[in-house]
Short mmCIF file of C-alpha atoms in Angstrom, two decimals:
data_model
loop_
_atom_site.label_atom_id
_atom_site.label_comp_id
_atom_site.label_asym_id
_atom_site.label_seq_id
_atom_site.Cartn_x
_atom_site.Cartn_y
_atom_site.Cartn_z
CA MET A 1 0.00 0.00 0.00
CA SER A 2 1.19 3.51 -0.74
CA ASN A 3 1.90 6.40 1.56
CA ILE A 4 1.60 9.83 -0.05
CA SER A 5 2.83 12.63 2.21
CA TYR A 6 2.97 16.35 1.73
CA ALA A 7 3.87 19.53 3.48
CA GLY A 8 0.95 21.69 4.56
CA ASP A 9 -1.78 20.40 6.87
CA PRO A 10 0.10 18.25 9.44
CA ARG A 11 -2.89 15.97 9.82
CA SER A 12 -3.13 12.80 7.76
CA VAL A 13 -6.14 11.12 6.13
CA LEU A 14 -6.28 7.34 5.75
CA VAL A 15 -8.34 6.22 2.72
CA VAL A 16 -9.55 2.62 3.05
CA ASP A 17 -10.85 1.30 -0.28
CA ASP A 18 -10.07 -1.86 -2.27
CA ASP A 19 -10.26 0.06 -5.57
CA PRO A 20 -6.76 1.38 -6.43
CA GLY A 21 -8.30 3.88 -8.84
CA MET A 22 -10.49 5.35 -6.11
CA GLN A 23 -7.52 5.49 -3.72
CA THR A 24 -5.43 7.36 -6.29
CA MET A 25 -8.23 9.75 -7.25
CA ILE A 26 -8.91 10.79 -3.66
CA ALA A 27 -5.22 10.94 -2.75
CA GLU A 28 -4.31 13.13 -5.72
CA PHE A 29 -7.24 15.48 -5.14
CA PHE A 30 -6.41 15.87 -1.45
CA ARG A 31 -2.76 16.38 -2.37
CA ARG A 32 -3.70 19.43 -4.37
CA SER A 33 -5.25 20.81 -1.17
CA ASP A 34 -2.04 20.10 0.79
CA ILE A 35 -3.53 17.26 2.87
CA ARG A 36 -1.41 14.18 3.53
CA VAL A 37 -2.95 10.85 2.53
CA GLN A 38 -2.24 7.22 3.42
CA THR A 39 -4.08 4.31 1.83
CA GLY A 40 -5.17 0.80 2.73
CA ALA A 41 -7.68 -1.87 1.73
CA ARG A 42 -7.94 -4.24 4.71
CA LEU A 43 -8.26 -4.28 8.49
CA GLN A 44 -4.57 -5.21 8.67
CA ASP A 45 -3.68 -1.93 6.92
CA VAL A 46 -5.92 0.10 9.23
CA SER A 47 -4.45 -1.53 12.35
CA ARG A 48 -0.91 -0.86 11.14
CA HIS A 49 -1.56 2.82 10.45
CA LEU A 50 -3.36 3.34 13.75
CA ALA A 51 -0.53 1.64 15.65
CA SER A 52 2.03 3.91 14.02
CA GLY A 53 0.03 7.02 14.93
CA GLY A 54 -0.53 10.13 12.89
CA VAL A 55 -3.97 9.24 11.49
CA SER A 56 -6.31 12.20 11.92
CA LEU A 57 -9.25 10.97 9.83
CA ILE A 58 -10.29 7.70 8.18
CA ILE A 59 -12.34 7.64 4.97
CA LEU A 60 -13.75 4.09 4.90
CA ASP A 61 -15.59 2.32 2.09
CA LEU A 62 -18.17 -0.03 3.62
CA ARG A 63 -18.29 -2.26 0.52
CA LEU A 64 -14.83 -3.79 0.43
CA GLY A 65 -14.20 -6.88 -1.64
CA GLN A 66 -12.94 -9.38 0.94
CA GLU A 67 -13.77 -7.64 4.21
CA ASN A 68 -16.82 -6.00 5.75
CA GLY A 69 -16.34 -2.28 6.21
CA LEU A 70 -18.71 -2.27 9.19
CA ASP A 71 -16.48 -4.83 10.92
CA ILE A 72 -13.49 -2.54 10.33
CA LEU A 73 -15.48 0.38 11.75
CA ARG A 74 -16.28 -1.64 14.87
CA GLU A 75 -12.60 -2.47 15.31
CA VAL A 76 -11.57 1.17 14.88
CA ARG A 77 -14.12 2.32 17.44
CA ALA A 78 -13.01 -0.36 19.91
CA ARG A 79 -9.48 1.00 19.96
CA SER A 80 -9.56 4.61 18.78
CA GLY A 81 -11.58 7.82 18.71
CA VAL A 82 -10.16 8.95 15.35
CA PRO A 83 -12.96 10.45 13.20
CA VAL A 84 -14.39 8.30 10.40
CA ILE A 85 -16.25 9.22 7.22
CA ILE A 86 -17.95 6.20 5.64
CA MET A 87 -18.58 5.72 1.91
CA THR A 88 -21.64 3.73 0.82
CA GLY A 89 -22.40 2.40 -2.62
CA HIS A 90 -25.84 3.78 -3.28
CA ARG A 91 -28.24 6.35 -1.89
CA ARG A 92 -30.73 3.55 -1.16
CA ASP A 93 -28.26 1.85 1.23
CA GLU A 94 -29.90 3.59 4.17
CA VAL A 95 -29.45 0.62 6.51
CA ASP A 96 -25.67 0.69 6.05
CA ARG A 97 -25.54 4.45 6.55
CA VAL A 98 -27.62 4.39 9.72
CA LEU A 99 -25.76 1.40 11.16
CA GLY A 100 -22.43 3.01 10.33
CA LEU A 101 -23.41 6.21 12.12
CA GLU A 102 -24.75 4.26 15.09
CA LEU A 103 -21.42 2.40 15.28
CA GLY A 104 -19.57 5.69 15.59
CA ALA A 105 -18.95 7.11 12.12
CA ASP A 106 -18.82 10.91 12.08
CA ASP A 107 -20.20 11.51 8.57
CA TYR A 108 -20.93 9.75 5.28
CA VAL A 109 -20.93 10.18 1.50
CA THR A 110 -22.69 8.04 -1.09
CA LYS A 111 -21.15 6.91 -4.36
CA PRO A 112 -20.95 8.46 -6.84
CA PHE A 113 -19.87 11.59 -4.96
CA GLY A 114 -18.02 14.74 -5.89
CA LEU A 115 -14.45 15.10 -4.68
CA HIS A 116 -15.14 18.69 -3.67
CA GLU A 117 -17.95 17.46 -1.40
CA LEU A 118 -15.73 14.77 0.12
CA LEU A 119 -12.97 17.31 0.79
CA ALA A 120 -15.45 19.74 2.36
CA ARG A 121 -16.83 17.01 4.63
CA ALA A 122 -13.31 15.91 5.59
CA ARG A 123 -12.35 19.46 6.50
CA ALA A 124 -15.54 19.91 8.52
CA VAL A 125 -14.93 16.70 10.49
CA LEU A 126 -11.30 17.70 11.13
CA ARG A 127 -12.44 21.13 12.34
CA ARG A 128 -14.89 19.53 14.77
CA ALA A 129 -12.17 17.18 15.99
CA GLY A 130 -9.85 20.13 16.55
CA PRO A 131 -6.08 20.28 16.06
CA PRO A 132 -3.88 17.45 17.33
CA ASP A 133 -2.71 17.70 20.93
CA ARG A 134 -5.24 20.39 21.68
CA GLY A 135 -5.00 19.73 25.39
CA LYS A 136 -8.59 18.69 26.02
CA ALA A 137 -9.30 16.26 28.81
CA GLY A 138 -9.13 12.65 27.72
CA HIS A 139 -10.97 11.14 30.69
CA SER A 140 -13.94 12.15 32.82
CA LEU A 141 -15.11 10.71 36.14
CA PHE A 142 -18.60 11.21 37.57
CA ALA A 143 -20.61 9.35 40.22
CA GLY A 144 -18.31 6.33 39.94
CA TRP A 145 -18.53 6.25 36.14
CA ARG A 146 -15.55 6.74 33.83
CA LEU A 147 -15.49 7.91 30.21
CA ASP A 148 -12.41 7.62 28.01
CA ARG A 149 -13.17 10.18 25.33
CA LYS A 150 -10.45 9.06 22.94
CA THR A 151 -11.77 5.50 22.70
CA ARG A 152 -15.39 6.40 23.56
CA ARG A 153 -15.28 3.73 26.26
CA LEU A 154 -17.72 4.18 29.14
CA THR A 155 -17.45 2.02 32.26
CA ASP A 156 -19.96 1.85 35.09
CA PRO A 157 -19.08 1.98 38.82
CA GLY A 158 -18.60 -1.80 38.78
CA GLY A 159 -16.08 -1.62 35.95
CA SER A 160 -18.33 -3.03 33.21
CA ALA A 161 -18.24 -1.45 29.76
CA VAL A 162 -21.43 0.27 28.60
CA PRO A 163 -21.67 0.79 24.80
CA LEU A 164 -22.53 4.24 23.50
CA THR A 165 -23.77 5.29 20.08
CA LYS A 166 -22.19 8.29 18.36
CA GLY A 167 -25.12 10.49 19.40
CA GLU A 168 -25.09 9.28 23.01
CA HIS A 169 -21.34 9.87 23.28
CA GLY A 170 -21.68 13.40 21.92
CA LEU A 171 -24.56 14.12 24.26
CA LEU A 172 -22.69 12.81 27.30
CA CYS A 173 -19.58 14.83 26.40
CA ALA A 174 -21.72 17.96 26.11
CA PHE A 175 -23.00 17.36 29.64
CA LEU A 176 -19.55 16.55 31.03
CA ASP A 177 -18.13 19.75 29.53
CA ALA A 178 -20.74 21.80 31.37
CA PRO A 179 -21.67 19.97 34.59
CA GLN A 180 -24.31 21.46 36.87
CA ARG A 181 -25.25 23.99 34.19
CA THR A 182 -28.54 24.05 32.33
CA LEU A 183 -28.18 23.32 28.61
CA THR A 184 -30.92 24.06 26.10
CA ARG A 185 -32.13 21.55 23.56
CA GLU A 186 -30.51 23.62 20.82
CA GLN A 187 -27.12 23.42 22.54
CA LEU A 188 -27.45 19.67 22.97
CA LEU A 189 -28.61 19.12 19.41
CA ALA A 190 -25.57 20.99 18.13
CA ALA A 191 -23.35 18.58 20.07
CA THR A 192 -25.00 15.41 18.76
CA ARG A 193 -26.35 16.05 15.28
CA VAL A 194 -24.46 14.48 12.39
CA HIS A 195 -26.95 14.37 9.52
CA GLU A 196 -30.41 15.84 9.84
CA ASP A 197 -31.76 13.52 7.14
CA VAL A 198 -30.67 10.48 9.18
CA PHE A 199 -30.67 11.56 12.79
CA ASP A 200 -34.11 13.12 12.94
CA ARG A 201 -34.76 11.85 16.46
CA SER A 202 -35.59 14.54 18.97
CA ILE A 203 -33.11 15.37 21.70
CA ASP A 204 -35.64 14.07 24.24
CA VAL A 205 -35.37 10.57 22.76
CA GLN A 206 -31.57 10.74 22.95
CA ILE A 207 -31.85 11.84 26.58
CA LEU A 208 -34.17 8.92 27.35
CA ARG A 209 -31.73 6.45 25.80
CA LEU A 210 -28.79 7.87 27.74
CA ARG A 211 -30.76 7.83 31.00
CA ARG A 212 -31.53 4.15 30.51
CA LYS A 213 -27.80 3.48 30.48
CA LEU A 214 -26.73 5.82 33.30
CA GLU A 215 -29.60 6.01 35.76
CA ALA A 216 -30.50 3.42 38.39
CA ASP A 217 -34.14 4.43 37.86
CA PRO A 218 -34.64 6.29 34.56
CA SER A 219 -38.12 7.37 35.67
CA MET A 220 -36.54 9.29 38.57
CA PRO A 221 -33.25 10.54 37.09
CA GLN A 222 -30.53 11.74 39.44
CA LEU A 223 -27.78 12.49 36.92
CA ILE A 224 -29.60 14.06 33.96
CA ARG A 225 -32.37 16.23 35.31
CA THR A 226 -35.02 18.12 33.38
CA GLU A 227 -35.27 21.88 33.76
CA ARG A 228 -38.83 22.41 32.59
CA GLY A 229 -39.20 24.93 29.82
CA VAL A 230 -35.44 25.35 29.52
CA GLY A 231 -33.55 22.12 28.89
CA TYR A 232 -31.48 19.67 30.91
CA VAL A 233 -28.77 19.79 33.56
CA PHE A 234 -26.10 17.20 34.44
CA ALA A 235 -26.37 17.22 38.23
CA ALA A 236 -23.24 15.31 39.26
CA PRO A 237 -19.82 16.95 39.72
CA VAL A 238 -17.29 15.94 37.06
CA GLN A 239 -13.56 15.41 37.32
CA SER A 240 -11.73 15.64 33.99
CA TYR A 241 -8.06 15.05 33.28
#
C-alpha cells in the first residue's frame, strides 16, 4: 500500500478502499489541497496505520471486496476515537448508513460523490475534531462512572463497559463539559447532530436512551435532570483530566 505525504496540513487522512483507482483519485485530489494521505484496503492496513500514529481521519468504504467495512469500523471504534467518514455504494443503502453512524462514524458520503464534497466534509470533520494535541481532557469521572473520550469507552461503577452510540457519546460529552449547568435543547442538538436527514430523532429521545444506560431508575433521574421549559442539567460533579 502507498503512503503519499505532503507539506501543509500536518494531519493525515487514511483512505480505506479496495479500488486502487479510487484510492489514487482521492489521494491526488487531497494532495492538491495540501492534505497528507495514506491508503489501505484491509483491516490489517488500518491496524498498522493506527498503531504507528498520525492518522487524523479515516475515509472508509463499507463495501470492500474481501472484508466488511462495518467490521473494520467496529474495530476502529473499539481502539480509537479517530474520526471516520464512511462511503456507501448507493443512496438507497440507508441501513448501512444508519448502522455506520450508530457504530460511531462521524459523517458519510454516497457513491458516486463529488471530490469537492468529500474534501469539504473531511475538513468539517477535522475542524470539529480540533487540532492534534489540543489539550482537552481525555478522561472524565462522575458518580463512579468513567469515560475515556479518545476511545469512547464508558465504564460503570462496577467496571463493566457500557456501549454508546455516536449520538449518546456526543450528548454525554456535552454534559460533562458543562456539569451542573442548564443546557438548552438547541445546545445539545448541536453537540449530537451528524446528519439531519438520518438523525431526525428529537433530543428528548436521545436523553431517554442515555438515561436508561446511566440512571439506576430512569423514571426518577438523578444524573440528567429536566429543567422544565429550559432544557437539561447534568447534576453530578465531574472530574476531567
